[in-house]
PDB file of C-alpha atoms in Angstrom:
ATOM      1  CA  MET A   1      85.918 139.826 133.607  1.00  0.00           C
ATOM      2  CA  ALA A   2      86.336 140.301 137.363  1.00  0.00           C
ATOM      3  CA  PHE A   3      89.982 141.187 137.928  1.00  0.00           C
ATOM      4  CA  THR A   4      90.173 139.448 141.321  1.00  0.00           C
ATOM      5  CA  ALA A   5      88.799 136.176 139.903  1.00  0.00           C
ATOM      6  CA  VAL A   6      91.393 136.266 137.112  1.00  0.00           C
ATOM      7  CA  LEU A   7      94.157 137.126 139.568  1.00  0.00           C
ATOM      8  CA  PHE A   8      93.245 134.213 141.839  1.00  0.00           C
ATOM      9  CA  GLY A   9      93.152 131.889 138.816  1.00  0.00           C
ATOM     10  CA  LEU A  10      96.667 132.953 137.860  1.00  0.00           C
ATOM     11  CA  VAL A  11      97.910 132.549 141.433  1.00  0.00           C
ATOM     12  CA  SER A  12      96.486 129.014 141.451  1.00  0.00           C
ATOM     13  CA  ALA A  13      98.518 128.253 138.315  1.00  0.00           C
ATOM     14  CA  VAL A  14     101.710 129.646 139.851  1.00  0.00           C
ATOM     15  CA  THR A  15     101.309 127.768 143.137  1.00  0.00           C
ATOM     16  CA  TRP A  16     100.189 124.518 141.500  1.00  0.00           C
ATOM     17  CA  GLY A  17     103.194 124.658 139.189  1.00  0.00           C
ATOM     18  CA  ALA A  18     105.544 125.387 142.085  1.00  0.00           C
ATOM     19  CA  GLY A  19     103.916 122.542 144.012  1.00  0.00           C
ATOM     20  CA  ASP A  20     104.535 120.171 141.118  1.00  0.00           C
ATOM     21  CA  PHE A  21     108.161 121.289 140.966  1.00  0.00           C
ATOM     22  CA  SER A  22     108.559 120.653 144.711  1.00  0.00           C
ATOM     23  CA  GLY A  23     106.820 117.315 144.397  1.00  0.00           C
ATOM     24  CA  GLY A  24     109.126 116.394 141.531  1.00  0.00           C
ATOM     25  CA  MET A  25     112.143 117.218 143.676  1.00  0.00           C
ATOM     26  CA  ALA A  26     110.719 114.994 146.415  1.00  0.00           C
ATOM     27  CA  VAL A  27     110.081 112.122 143.968  1.00  0.00           C
ATOM     28  CA  LYS A  28     113.772 112.216 143.021  1.00  0.00           C
ATOM     29  CA  ARG A  29     114.465 111.167 146.619  1.00  0.00           C
ATOM     30  CA  THR A  30     111.606 108.738 147.261  1.00  0.00           C
ATOM     31  CA  ASN A  31     108.570 107.007 145.725  1.00  0.00           C
ATOM     32  CA  PRO A  32     105.785 109.120 144.154  1.00  0.00           C
ATOM     33  CA  TYR A  33     102.918 107.624 146.170  1.00  0.00           C
ATOM     34  CA  GLY A  34     104.638 108.409 149.444  1.00  0.00           C
ATOM     35  CA  VAL A  35     105.069 111.990 148.286  1.00  0.00           C
ATOM     36  CA  VAL A  36     101.385 112.423 147.399  1.00  0.00           C
ATOM     37  CA  ILE A  37      99.956 110.647 150.444  1.00  0.00           C
ATOM     38  CA  SER A  38     102.250 112.440 152.895  1.00  0.00           C
ATOM     39  CA  ALA A  39     101.651 115.828 151.258  1.00  0.00           C
ATOM     40  CA  HIS A  40      97.896 115.290 151.388  1.00  0.00           C
ATOM     41  CA  VAL A  41      98.019 114.315 155.063  1.00  0.00           C
ATOM     42  CA  MET A  42      99.871 117.557 155.813  1.00  0.00           C
ATOM     43  CA  SER A  43      97.436 119.644 153.799  1.00  0.00           C
ATOM     44  CA  LEU A  44      94.478 117.918 155.494  1.00  0.00           C
ATOM     45  CA  VAL A  45      95.765 119.149 158.857  1.00  0.00           C
ATOM     46  CA  LEU A  46      96.461 122.590 157.387  1.00  0.00           C
ATOM     47  CA  MET A  47      93.000 122.935 155.813  1.00  0.00           C
ATOM     48  CA  ALA A  48      91.218 121.863 158.997  1.00  0.00           C
ATOM     49  CA  ALA A  49      93.299 124.320 161.040  1.00  0.00           C
ATOM     50  CA  LEU A  50      92.569 127.197 158.641  1.00  0.00           C
ATOM     51  CA  ALA A  51      88.860 126.367 158.673  1.00  0.00           C
ATOM     52  CA  LEU A  52      88.863 126.663 162.456  1.00  0.00           C
ATOM     53  CA  VAL A  53      90.994 129.828 162.502  1.00  0.00           C
ATOM     54  CA  PHE A  54      88.760 131.634 160.000  1.00  0.00           C
ATOM     55  CA  GLY A  55      85.601 130.311 161.624  1.00  0.00           C
ATOM     56  CA  GLU A  56      84.216 128.772 158.463  1.00  0.00           C
ATOM     57  CA  PRO A  57      80.727 127.325 158.844  1.00  0.00           C
ATOM     58  CA  ILE A  58      80.414 123.566 158.656  1.00  0.00           C
ATOM     59  CA  PRO A  59      79.201 122.923 155.103  1.00  0.00           C
ATOM     60  CA  PRO A  60      76.083 120.897 154.333  1.00  0.00           C
ATOM     61  CA  PHE A  61      76.437 117.176 153.710  1.00  0.00           C
ATOM     62  CA  SER A  62      76.129 117.715 149.958  1.00  0.00           C
ATOM     63  CA  ASP A  63      79.270 119.882 149.964  1.00  0.00           C
ATOM     64  CA  TRP A  64      81.166 117.164 151.850  1.00  0.00           C
ATOM     65  CA  LEU A  65      80.089 114.733 149.118  1.00  0.00           C
ATOM     66  CA  TRP A  66      81.236 117.084 146.366  1.00  0.00           C
ATOM     67  CA  GLY A  67      84.573 117.554 148.135  1.00  0.00           C
ATOM     68  CA  GLY A  68      84.960 113.823 148.697  1.00  0.00           C
ATOM     69  CA  ALA A  69      84.200 113.132 145.036  1.00  0.00           C
ATOM     70  CA  ALA A  70      86.773 115.752 144.015  1.00  0.00           C
ATOM     71  CA  GLY A  71      89.425 114.146 146.217  1.00  0.00           C
ATOM     72  CA  LEU A  72      88.631 110.665 144.912  1.00  0.00           C
ATOM     73  CA  CYS A  73      88.905 111.864 141.319  1.00  0.00           C
ATOM     74  CA  GLY A  74      92.168 113.656 142.055  1.00  0.00           C
ATOM     75  CA  GLY A  75      93.642 110.545 143.661  1.00  0.00           C
ATOM     76  CA  ILE A  76      92.558 108.286 140.806  1.00  0.00           C
ATOM     77  CA  GLY A  77      93.910 110.773 138.299  1.00  0.00           C
ATOM     78  CA  LEU A  78      97.309 110.804 139.979  1.00  0.00           C
ATOM     79  CA  ALA A  79      97.461 107.021 140.048  1.00  0.00           C
ATOM     80  CA  LEU A  80      96.572 106.803 136.355  1.00  0.00           C
ATOM     81  CA  LEU A  81      99.000 109.555 135.408  1.00  0.00           C
ATOM     82  CA  TYR A  82     101.856 107.923 137.319  1.00  0.00           C
ATOM     83  CA  ARG A  83     101.091 104.603 135.638  1.00  0.00           C
ATOM     84  CA  ALA A  84     101.134 106.293 132.233  1.00  0.00           C
ATOM     85  CA  LEU A  85     104.446 107.957 133.052  1.00  0.00           C
ATOM     86  CA  ALA A  86     105.885 104.669 134.298  1.00  0.00           C
ATOM     87  CA  THR A  87     104.999 102.902 131.030  1.00  0.00           C
ATOM     88  CA  ARG A  88     107.037 105.338 128.934  1.00  0.00           C
ATOM     89  CA  GLN A  89     104.083 107.444 127.826  1.00  0.00           C
ATOM     90  CA  MET A  90     105.426 110.636 129.392  1.00  0.00           C
ATOM     91  CA  SER A  91     105.456 112.636 126.150  1.00  0.00           C
ATOM     92  CA  VAL A  92     101.793 111.743 125.609  1.00  0.00           C
ATOM     93  CA  ALA A  93     100.521 111.685 129.195  1.00  0.00           C
ATOM     94  CA  ALA A  94     101.527 115.200 130.232  1.00  0.00           C
ATOM     95  CA  PRO A  95     100.005 117.250 127.377  1.00  0.00           C
ATOM     96  CA  VAL A  96      96.945 115.042 126.759  1.00  0.00           C
ATOM     97  CA  SER A  97      95.906 114.831 130.416  1.00  0.00           C
ATOM     98  CA  ALA A  98      96.423 118.587 130.905  1.00  0.00           C
ATOM     99  CA  LEU A  99      94.418 119.434 127.782  1.00  0.00           C
ATOM    100  CA  VAL A 100      91.491 117.177 128.692  1.00  0.00           C
ATOM    101  CA  ALA A 101      91.500 118.430 132.299  1.00  0.00           C
ATOM    102  CA  ALA A 102      91.214 122.039 131.116  1.00  0.00           C
ATOM    103  CA  SER A 103      88.607 121.316 128.447  1.00  0.00           C
ATOM    104  CA  LEU A 104      86.061 119.442 130.571  1.00  0.00           C
ATOM    105  CA  PRO A 105      85.177 122.392 132.900  1.00  0.00           C
ATOM    106  CA  VAL A 106      84.867 124.621 129.818  1.00  0.00           C
ATOM    107  CA  PHE A 107      82.256 122.267 128.349  1.00  0.00           C
ATOM    108  CA  VAL A 108      80.335 121.918 131.634  1.00  0.00           C
ATOM    109  CA  SER A 109      80.383 125.668 132.244  1.00  0.00           C
ATOM    110  CA  ALA A 110      79.141 126.356 128.706  1.00  0.00           C
ATOM    111  CA  VAL A 111      76.170 124.052 129.332  1.00  0.00           C
ATOM    112  CA  SER A 112      75.359 125.393 132.810  1.00  0.00           C
ATOM    113  CA  ASP A 113      76.259 129.097 132.482  1.00  0.00           C
ATOM    114  CA  GLY A 114      76.252 129.701 128.734  1.00  0.00           C
ATOM    115  CA  LEU A 115      79.153 130.530 126.469  1.00  0.00           C
ATOM    116  CA  PRO A 116      81.513 133.326 127.525  1.00  0.00           C
ATOM    117  CA  ARG A 117      82.324 136.261 125.249  1.00  0.00           C
ATOM    118  CA  LEU A 118      84.125 135.588 121.967  1.00  0.00           C
ATOM    119  CA  VAL A 119      87.300 137.286 123.208  1.00  0.00           C
ATOM    120  CA  THR A 120      87.290 135.003 126.259  1.00  0.00           C
ATOM    121  CA  LEU A 121      86.779 131.951 124.036  1.00  0.00           C
ATOM    122  CA  ALA A 122      89.742 133.075 121.937  1.00  0.00           C
ATOM    123  CA  GLY A 123      91.755 133.313 125.161  1.00  0.00           C
ATOM    124  CA  PHE A 124      90.683 129.776 126.055  1.00  0.00           C
ATOM    125  CA  GLY A 125      91.899 128.530 122.679  1.00  0.00           C
ATOM    126  CA  LEU A 126      95.276 130.194 123.112  1.00  0.00           C
ATOM    127  CA  ALA A 127      95.577 128.952 126.701  1.00  0.00           C
ATOM    128  CA  LEU A 128      94.901 125.334 125.734  1.00  0.00           C
ATOM    129  CA  THR A 129      97.415 125.653 122.894  1.00  0.00           C
ATOM    130  CA  ALA A 130      99.930 127.029 125.386  1.00  0.00           C
ATOM    131  CA  VAL A 131      99.345 124.113 127.772  1.00  0.00           C
ATOM    132  CA  TRP A 132     100.001 121.683 124.921  1.00  0.00           C
ATOM    133  CA  LEU A 133     103.225 123.381 123.853  1.00  0.00           C
ATOM    134  CA  ILE A 134     104.619 123.953 127.353  1.00  0.00           C
ATOM    135  CA  SER A 135     103.904 120.312 128.261  1.00  0.00           C
ATOM    136  CA  GLY A 136     105.861 119.110 125.240  1.00  0.00           C
ATOM    137  CA  GLY A 137     102.946 117.994 123.084  1.00  0.00           C
ATOM    138  CA  ILE A 138     104.395 119.202 119.785  1.00  0.00           C
ATOM    139  CA  GLY A 139     105.460 116.441 117.414  1.00  0.00           C
ATOM    140  CA  ILE A 140     104.340 113.478 119.529  1.00  0.00           C
ATOM    141  CA  GLU A 141     102.971 110.395 117.821  1.00  0.00           C
ATOM    142  CA  LEU A 142      99.445 109.805 119.061  1.00  0.00           C
ATOM    143  CA  LYS A 143      98.445 106.146 119.211  1.00  0.00           C
ATOM    144  CA  VAL A 144      95.095 104.959 120.522  1.00  0.00           C
ATOM    145  CA  SER A 145      96.827 102.449 122.795  1.00  0.00           C
ATOM    146  CA  HIS A 146      98.782 105.298 124.420  1.00  0.00           C
ATOM    147  CA  LEU A 147      95.814 107.632 124.847  1.00  0.00           C
ATOM    148  CA  TYR A 148      93.364 105.889 127.131  1.00  0.00           C
ATOM    149  CA  LEU A 149      95.291 106.339 130.397  1.00  0.00           C
ATOM    150  CA  PRO A 150      96.124 110.050 129.826  1.00  0.00           C
ATOM    151  CA  VAL A 151      92.569 110.780 128.650  1.00  0.00           C
ATOM    152  CA  ILE A 152      90.999 109.090 131.675  1.00  0.00           C
ATOM    153  CA  ALA A 153      93.487 110.867 133.943  1.00  0.00           C
ATOM    154  CA  GLY A 154      92.565 114.178 132.317  1.00  0.00           C
ATOM    155  CA  LEU A 155      88.852 113.466 132.767  1.00  0.00           C
ATOM    156  CA  THR A 156      89.350 112.761 136.463  1.00  0.00           C
ATOM    157  CA  PHE A 157      91.410 115.937 136.905  1.00  0.00           C
ATOM    158  CA  GLY A 158      88.708 117.882 135.070  1.00  0.00           C
ATOM    159  CA  ALA A 159      86.099 116.312 137.346  1.00  0.00           C
ATOM    160  CA  PHE A 160      88.207 117.468 140.304  1.00  0.00           C
ATOM    161  CA  PHE A 161      87.918 121.061 139.038  1.00  0.00           C
ATOM    162  CA  ILE A 162      84.147 120.743 138.627  1.00  0.00           C
ATOM    163  CA  PHE A 163      83.373 118.940 141.894  1.00  0.00           C
ATOM    164  CA  LEU A 164      85.566 121.294 143.929  1.00  0.00           C
ATOM    165  CA  HIS A 165      83.733 124.271 142.456  1.00  0.00           C
ATOM    166  CA  TYR A 166      80.301 122.864 143.308  1.00  0.00           C
ATOM    167  CA  GLY A 167      81.416 121.854 146.798  1.00  0.00           C
ATOM    168  CA  SER A 168      82.901 125.191 147.855  1.00  0.00           C
ATOM    169  CA  SER A 169      79.797 127.394 147.818  1.00  0.00           C
ATOM    170  CA  THR A 170      79.510 127.448 151.639  1.00  0.00           C
ATOM    171  CA  SER A 171      83.096 126.988 152.783  1.00  0.00           C
ATOM    172  CA  ILE A 172      86.419 126.372 151.096  1.00  0.00           C
ATOM    173  CA  PHE A 173      88.783 124.942 153.698  1.00  0.00           C
ATOM    174  CA  TRP A 174      86.354 122.288 154.980  1.00  0.00           C
ATOM    175  CA  THR A 175      85.633 121.189 151.415  1.00  0.00           C
ATOM    176  CA  LEU A 176      89.354 120.975 150.688  1.00  0.00           C
ATOM    177  CA  ALA A 177      89.742 118.893 153.850  1.00  0.00           C
ATOM    178  CA  ALA A 178      87.107 116.529 152.449  1.00  0.00           C
ATOM    179  CA  THR A 179      89.102 116.194 149.217  1.00  0.00           C
ATOM    180  CA  ARG A 180      92.144 115.151 151.212  1.00  0.00           C
ATOM    181  CA  ILE A 181      90.277 112.553 153.286  1.00  0.00           C
ATOM    182  CA  THR A 182      89.139 110.656 150.196  1.00  0.00           C
ATOM    183  CA  SER A 183      92.369 111.117 148.223  1.00  0.00           C
ATOM    184  CA  ILE A 184      94.452 109.774 151.112  1.00  0.00           C
ATOM    185  CA  SER A 185      92.106 106.841 151.651  1.00  0.00           C
ATOM    186  CA  GLY A 186      91.912 106.036 147.941  1.00  0.00           C
ATOM    187  CA  LEU A 187      95.661 106.157 147.363  1.00  0.00           C
ATOM    188  CA  LEU A 188      96.386 104.086 150.474  1.00  0.00           C
ATOM    189  CA  VAL A 189      93.958 101.405 149.335  1.00  0.00           C
ATOM    190  CA  TYR A 190      95.497 101.483 145.862  1.00  0.00           C
ATOM    191  CA  CYS A 191      99.031 101.088 147.247  1.00  0.00           C
ATOM    192  CA  LEU A 192      98.001  98.260 149.560  1.00  0.00           C
ATOM    193  CA  ILE A 193      96.275  96.387 146.722  1.00  0.00           C
ATOM    194  CA  THR A 194      99.044  96.869 144.174  1.00  0.00           C
ATOM    195  CA  GLY A 195     101.937  96.594 146.625  1.00  0.00           C
ATOM    196  CA  GLU A 196     103.308 100.022 145.703  1.00  0.00           C
ATOM    197  CA  ASP A 197     105.767 101.511 148.180  1.00  0.00           C
ATOM    198  CA  TRP A 198     104.277 104.512 149.977  1.00  0.00           C
ATOM    199  CA  ILE A 199     106.680 105.234 152.861  1.00  0.00           C
ATOM    200  CA  PRO A 200     108.799 108.302 152.009  1.00  0.00           C
ATOM    201  CA  THR A 201     112.480 108.574 152.850  1.00  0.00           C
ATOM    202  CA  ARG A 202     113.693 111.014 155.491  1.00  0.00           C
ATOM    203  CA  ASP A 203     115.538 113.314 153.076  1.00  0.00           C
ATOM    204  CA  SER A 204     112.352 113.966 151.088  1.00  0.00           C
ATOM    205  CA  TRP A 205     110.234 115.458 153.886  1.00  0.00           C
ATOM    206  CA  GLY A 206     111.256 119.080 153.298  1.00  0.00           C
ATOM    207  CA  TRP A 207     110.220 119.020 149.651  1.00  0.00           C
ATOM    208  CA  ILE A 208     107.052 117.095 150.543  1.00  0.00           C
ATOM    209  CA  ALA A 209     106.046 119.750 153.072  1.00  0.00           C
ATOM    210  CA  LEU A 210     106.685 122.532 150.555  1.00  0.00           C
ATOM    211  CA  SER A 211     104.679 120.771 147.851  1.00  0.00           C
ATOM    212  CA  SER A 212     101.841 120.224 150.326  1.00  0.00           C
ATOM    213  CA  VAL A 213     101.561 123.926 151.206  1.00  0.00           C
ATOM    214  CA  LEU A 214     101.832 125.042 147.577  1.00  0.00           C
ATOM    215  CA  ASP A 215      99.294 122.509 146.289  1.00  0.00           C
ATOM    216  CA  ALA A 216      96.864 123.451 149.060  1.00  0.00           C
ATOM    217  CA  ALA A 217      97.314 127.111 148.124  1.00  0.00           C
ATOM    218  CA  GLY A 218      96.633 126.297 144.475  1.00  0.00           C
ATOM    219  CA  ASN A 219      93.410 124.494 145.375  1.00  0.00           C
ATOM    220  CA  THR A 220      92.311 127.378 147.588  1.00  0.00           C
ATOM    221  CA  PHE A 221      92.948 130.070 144.999  1.00  0.00           C
ATOM    222  CA  TYR A 222      91.246 128.000 142.295  1.00  0.00           C
ATOM    223  CA  ALA A 223      88.148 127.594 144.483  1.00  0.00           C
ATOM    224  CA  LEU A 224      88.131 131.339 145.203  1.00  0.00           C
ATOM    225  CA  SER A 225      88.542 132.173 141.516  1.00  0.00           C
ATOM    226  CA  ALA A 226      85.705 129.845 140.481  1.00  0.00           C
ATOM    227  CA  ARG A 227      83.454 131.244 143.225  1.00  0.00           C
ATOM    228  CA  MET A 228      84.088 134.895 142.274  1.00  0.00           C
ATOM    229  CA  GLY A 229      83.964 134.385 138.504  1.00  0.00           C
ATOM    230  CA  ARG A 230      83.283 131.601 136.017  1.00  0.00           C
ATOM    231  CA  MET A 231      84.437 128.039 136.608  1.00  0.00           C
ATOM    232  CA  ASP A 232      85.772 127.698 133.056  1.00  0.00           C
ATOM    233  CA  VAL A 233      87.951 130.819 133.420  1.00  0.00           C
ATOM    234  CA  ALA A 234      89.355 129.564 136.727  1.00  0.00           C
ATOM    235  CA  ALA A 235      90.052 126.102 135.301  1.00  0.00           C
ATOM    236  CA  VAL A 236      91.710 127.342 132.109  1.00  0.00           C
ATOM    237  CA  LEU A 237      93.902 129.830 133.965  1.00  0.00           C
ATOM    238  CA  GLY A 238      94.790 127.210 136.561  1.00  0.00           C
ATOM    239  CA  SER A 239      95.714 124.768 133.802  1.00  0.00           C
ATOM    240  CA  LEU A 240      98.623 127.035 132.846  1.00  0.00           C
ATOM    241  CA  TYR A 241     100.540 125.609 135.835  1.00  0.00           C
ATOM    242  CA  PRO A 242     103.111 123.760 133.634  1.00  0.00           C
ATOM    243  CA  GLY A 243     104.562 127.172 132.768  1.00  0.00           C
ATOM    244  CA  SER A 244     105.414 127.795 136.407  1.00  0.00           C
ATOM    245  CA  THR A 245     107.016 124.364 136.710  1.00  0.00           C
ATOM    246  CA  VAL A 246     109.116 124.886 133.571  1.00  0.00           C
ATOM    247  CA  LEU A 247     110.284 128.338 134.680  1.00  0.00           C
ATOM    248  CA  LEU A 248     111.287 127.065 138.123  1.00  0.00           C
ATOM    249  CA  ALA A 249     113.210 124.181 136.558  1.00  0.00           C
ATOM    250  CA  TRP A 250     115.013 126.709 134.353  1.00  0.00           C
ATOM    251  CA  PHE A 251     115.757 129.120 137.200  1.00  0.00           C
ATOM    252  CA  ILE A 252     116.722 126.627 139.934  1.00  0.00           C
ATOM    253  CA  LEU A 253     117.925 123.513 138.095  1.00  0.00           C
ATOM    254  CA  LYS A 254     119.257 125.388 135.043  1.00  0.00           C
ATOM    255  CA  GLU A 255     117.230 123.144 132.757  1.00  0.00           C
ATOM    256  CA  ARG A 256     116.995 124.335 129.180  1.00  0.00           C
ATOM    257  CA  ILE A 257     113.684 125.754 127.957  1.00  0.00           C
ATOM    258  CA  SER A 258     113.051 124.640 124.386  1.00  0.00           C
ATOM    259  CA  ARG A 259     111.916 126.990 121.666  1.00  0.00           C
ATOM    260  CA  VAL A 260     108.532 125.278 121.635  1.00  0.00           C
ATOM    261  CA  GLN A 261     108.104 125.829 125.372  1.00  0.00           C
ATOM    262  CA  THR A 262     109.160 129.458 124.996  1.00  0.00           C
ATOM    263  CA  VAL A 263     106.505 129.941 122.317  1.00  0.00           C
ATOM    264  CA  GLY A 264     104.000 128.242 124.632  1.00  0.00           C
ATOM    265  CA  ILE A 265     104.818 130.633 127.477  1.00  0.00           C
ATOM    266  CA  LEU A 266     104.420 133.655 125.182  1.00  0.00           C
ATOM    267  CA  ILE A 267     101.095 132.313 123.911  1.00  0.00           C
ATOM    268  CA  ALA A 268     100.002 131.807 127.532  1.00  0.00           C
ATOM    269  CA  LEU A 269     100.695 135.490 128.237  1.00  0.00           C
ATOM    270  CA  ALA A 270      98.597 136.479 125.222  1.00  0.00           C
ATOM    271  CA  ALA A 271      95.808 134.172 126.419  1.00  0.00           C
ATOM    272  CA  ILE A 272      95.832 135.819 129.859  1.00  0.00           C
ATOM    273  CA  VAL A 273      95.425 139.241 128.227  1.00  0.00           C
ATOM    274  CA  LEU A 274      92.415 138.085 126.187  1.00  0.00           C
ATOM    275  CA  ILE A 275      90.747 136.379 129.138  1.00  0.00           C
ATOM    276  CA  THR A 276      91.241 139.490 131.275  1.00  0.00           C
ATOM    277  CA  LEU A 277      89.637 141.857 128.722  1.00  0.00           C
TER     278      LEU A 277
END
């Protein structure tokens, strides 16, 4: 397995997890939709600026469509996940959506590129188990009525992984800009239709800006990892982001890490070793 592709996949997990932590800190001060929309506006400007600085070629129209589809799926997934969390399905929504999101690119990559080596598949199995444990999936009571929102959210997040990969063959920053255009538009329309508040408070802007930069970095490193290696490896490694969030909450907020989460983190480390072999 290409070391650089694996490294970029791990960096995407770290930055995505840190971005989620920053976004969570912002949500404590304001509404979640304002956090996401504002962060995506900032990252849209950042991605366009980086594309110009690095002189990226303007991608073909098909790549803009792939990027737009990725952004739309990401926005829909966030809306569905927030609704699931708001209806007291947090213990189900987090692990189920993360597991489905990681599994879908694995299936698509197996069909398009063939199965990876057995040792890599074993690493995938351990990584998905780790995601479940770190996200608090152990011991939850799974009811069909509680599954449909997290499953659909996971499918849309998985589609984000896939569409972003297919749209970043020519350029990365322009494609990421396309994801932001559709995600911002989609979430704004959703908030206007449902009447959700989307104007953030002043004291949340610092955390919003930090989450924007970190999330944009996670997307960039995921796209680079998928381009240099296999999409399924990049997606599975990137899906380990809850570990970064949990560790930051422990280090900064002094939140307790449960034994189950500790086991999940150790299993994640073992998974990384297998995938790297």
